[in-house]
mmCIF file of C-alpha atoms in Angstrom:
data_model
loop_
_atom_site.group_PDB
_atom_site.id
_atom_site.type_symbol
_atom_site.label_atom_id
_atom_site.label_comp_id
_atom_site.label_asym_id
_atom_site.label_seq_id
_atom_site.Cartn_x
_atom_site.Cartn_y
_atom_site.Cartn_z
ATOM 1 C CA UNK A 1 22.643 -60.425 0.557
ATOM 2 C CA UNK A 2 19.040 -59.332 1.045
ATOM 3 C CA UNK A 3 17.829 -55.744 1.163
ATOM 4 C CA UNK A 4 17.537 -55.824 4.945
ATOM 5 C CA UNK A 5 21.153 -56.845 5.430
ATOM 6 C CA UNK A 6 23.441 -53.861 5.168
ATOM 7 C CA UNK A 7 27.167 -54.342 5.059
ATOM 8 C CA UNK A 8 28.588 -53.146 8.337
ATOM 9 C CA UNK A 9 31.798 -51.276 8.807
ATOM 10 C CA UNK A 10 33.783 -50.825 11.962
ATOM 11 C CA UNK A 11 36.829 -48.825 12.904
ATOM 12 C CA UNK A 12 38.785 -52.070 13.268
ATOM 13 C CA UNK A 13 38.580 -52.614 9.511
ATOM 14 C CA UNK A 14 40.561 -49.462 8.774
ATOM 15 C CA UNK A 15 39.537 -46.382 6.829
ATOM 16 C CA UNK A 16 36.663 -46.522 4.405
ATOM 17 C CA UNK A 17 37.315 -46.300 0.704
ATOM 18 C CA UNK A 18 36.553 -42.802 -0.587
ATOM 19 C CA UNK A 19 33.356 -42.352 -2.536
ATOM 20 C CA UNK A 20 33.537 -41.115 -6.130
ATOM 21 C CA UNK A 21 33.352 -37.330 -6.598
ATOM 22 C CA UNK A 22 29.932 -37.425 -8.226
ATOM 23 C CA UNK A 23 28.441 -39.183 -5.216
ATOM 24 C CA UNK A 24 29.938 -36.556 -2.939
ATOM 25 C CA UNK A 25 28.487 -33.748 -5.063
ATOM 26 C CA UNK A 26 25.051 -35.348 -5.465
ATOM 27 C CA UNK A 27 24.943 -35.987 -1.727
ATOM 28 C CA UNK A 28 24.717 -32.219 -1.175
ATOM 29 C CA UNK A 29 21.407 -31.741 -2.999
ATOM 30 C CA UNK A 30 19.549 -30.224 0.018
ATOM 31 C CA UNK A 31 22.077 -27.397 0.249
ATOM 32 C CA UNK A 32 22.004 -27.009 -3.548
ATOM 33 C CA UNK A 33 18.211 -26.570 -3.485
ATOM 34 C CA UNK A 34 18.511 -23.716 -0.977
ATOM 35 C CA UNK A 35 21.412 -22.075 -2.834
ATOM 36 C CA UNK A 36 19.608 -22.254 -6.180
ATOM 37 C CA UNK A 37 16.563 -20.591 -4.601
ATOM 38 C CA UNK A 38 18.715 -17.826 -3.144
ATOM 39 C CA UNK A 39 20.475 -17.351 -6.498
ATOM 40 C CA UNK A 40 17.159 -17.046 -8.335
ATOM 41 C CA UNK A 41 15.957 -14.539 -5.747
ATOM 42 C CA UNK A 42 19.154 -12.494 -6.058
ATOM 43 C CA UNK A 43 18.729 -12.504 -9.825
ATOM 44 C CA UNK A 44 15.245 -11.040 -9.501
ATOM 45 C CA UNK A 45 16.518 -8.441 -7.059
ATOM 46 C CA UNK A 46 19.210 -7.499 -9.588
ATOM 47 C CA UNK A 47 16.483 -7.053 -12.223
ATOM 48 C CA UNK A 48 14.717 -4.484 -9.977
ATOM 49 C CA UNK A 49 12.006 -6.876 -8.784
ATOM 50 C CA UNK A 50 13.132 -6.635 -5.169
ATOM 51 C CA UNK A 51 9.900 -7.770 -3.513
ATOM 52 C CA UNK A 52 9.567 -10.866 -5.672
ATOM 53 C CA UNK A 53 13.262 -11.711 -5.307
ATOM 54 C CA UNK A 54 13.280 -11.215 -1.557
ATOM 55 C CA UNK A 55 10.173 -13.368 -1.234
ATOM 56 C CA UNK A 56 11.902 -16.173 -3.158
ATOM 57 C CA UNK A 57 14.921 -15.892 -0.856
ATOM 58 C CA UNK A 58 12.654 -16.209 2.192
ATOM 59 C CA UNK A 59 10.930 -19.238 0.672
ATOM 60 C CA UNK A 60 14.338 -20.817 -0.027
ATOM 61 C CA UNK A 61 15.254 -20.483 3.653
ATOM 62 C CA UNK A 62 11.872 -21.915 4.677
ATOM 63 C CA UNK A 63 12.412 -24.884 2.330
ATOM 64 C CA UNK A 64 15.833 -25.348 3.912
ATOM 65 C CA UNK A 65 14.215 -25.470 7.348
ATOM 66 C CA UNK A 66 11.693 -28.015 6.106
ATOM 67 C CA UNK A 67 14.405 -30.181 4.528
ATOM 68 C CA UNK A 68 16.481 -30.032 7.699
ATOM 69 C CA UNK A 69 13.468 -31.039 9.790
ATOM 70 C CA UNK A 70 12.411 -33.948 7.573
ATOM 71 C CA UNK A 71 15.570 -35.535 6.163
ATOM 72 C CA UNK A 72 17.701 -37.891 8.257
ATOM 73 C CA UNK A 73 21.118 -36.736 9.405
ATOM 74 C CA UNK A 74 23.018 -38.944 6.962
ATOM 75 C CA UNK A 75 21.149 -37.401 3.985
ATOM 76 C CA UNK A 76 21.215 -33.719 4.920
ATOM 77 C CA UNK A 77 24.843 -33.068 3.969
ATOM 78 C CA UNK A 78 26.240 -29.590 4.592
ATOM 79 C CA UNK A 79 22.815 -28.135 5.348
ATOM 80 C CA UNK A 80 23.130 -29.634 8.815
ATOM 81 C CA UNK A 81 25.614 -27.535 10.760
ATOM 82 C CA UNK A 82 24.422 -27.765 14.346
ATOM 83 C CA UNK A 83 21.840 -29.810 16.143
ATOM 84 C CA UNK A 84 18.667 -30.385 14.168
ATOM 85 C CA UNK A 85 16.443 -28.130 16.269
ATOM 86 C CA UNK A 86 18.938 -25.245 16.147
ATOM 87 C CA UNK A 87 19.192 -25.444 12.352
ATOM 88 C CA UNK A 88 15.418 -25.696 11.924
ATOM 89 C CA UNK A 89 14.743 -22.755 14.250
ATOM 90 C CA UNK A 90 17.419 -20.535 12.672
ATOM 91 C CA UNK A 91 16.415 -21.275 9.074
ATOM 92 C CA UNK A 92 12.701 -21.096 9.910
ATOM 93 C CA UNK A 93 12.973 -17.742 11.701
ATOM 94 C CA UNK A 94 15.117 -16.326 8.917
ATOM 95 C CA UNK A 95 12.709 -17.493 6.217
ATOM 96 C CA UNK A 96 9.584 -16.402 8.107
ATOM 97 C CA UNK A 97 11.137 -13.031 8.968
ATOM 98 C CA UNK A 98 12.087 -12.287 5.373
ATOM 99 C CA UNK A 99 8.681 -13.349 4.053
ATOM 100 C CA UNK A 100 6.909 -11.305 6.739
ATOM 101 C CA UNK A 101 8.947 -8.204 5.914
ATOM 102 C CA UNK A 102 8.184 -8.561 2.210
ATOM 103 C CA UNK A 103 4.469 -8.787 2.946
ATOM 104 C CA UNK A 104 4.504 -5.817 5.365
ATOM 105 C CA UNK A 105 6.410 -3.350 3.165
ATOM 106 C CA UNK A 106 3.930 -1.466 0.979
ATOM 107 C CA UNK A 107 4.350 -1.628 -2.802
ATOM 108 C CA UNK A 108 6.140 1.177 -4.595
ATOM 109 C CA UNK A 109 3.909 3.871 -6.077
#
């Protein structure tokens, strides 16, 4: 079988064999990237660096919007909840709003 020929599957053949657990976990890497960014940001907020932590959280959401816009539907995993444009707009507005608020709030004296 050459690289261009992909094995096809149809409903008539019955249910697909389940993938191993590690493939299921590794298939969720786009969501993991966003969650790791949010976790790092929350850690900085917990260490009293709220502006830096909140900025990282906003960047994580913006990266999520970028990943959702660029990756195909079969690779996006659980990061894709709705239609592509709805996910991109929601994540992009959330990320841009958080980043904008961090930049507008004046530093503490």
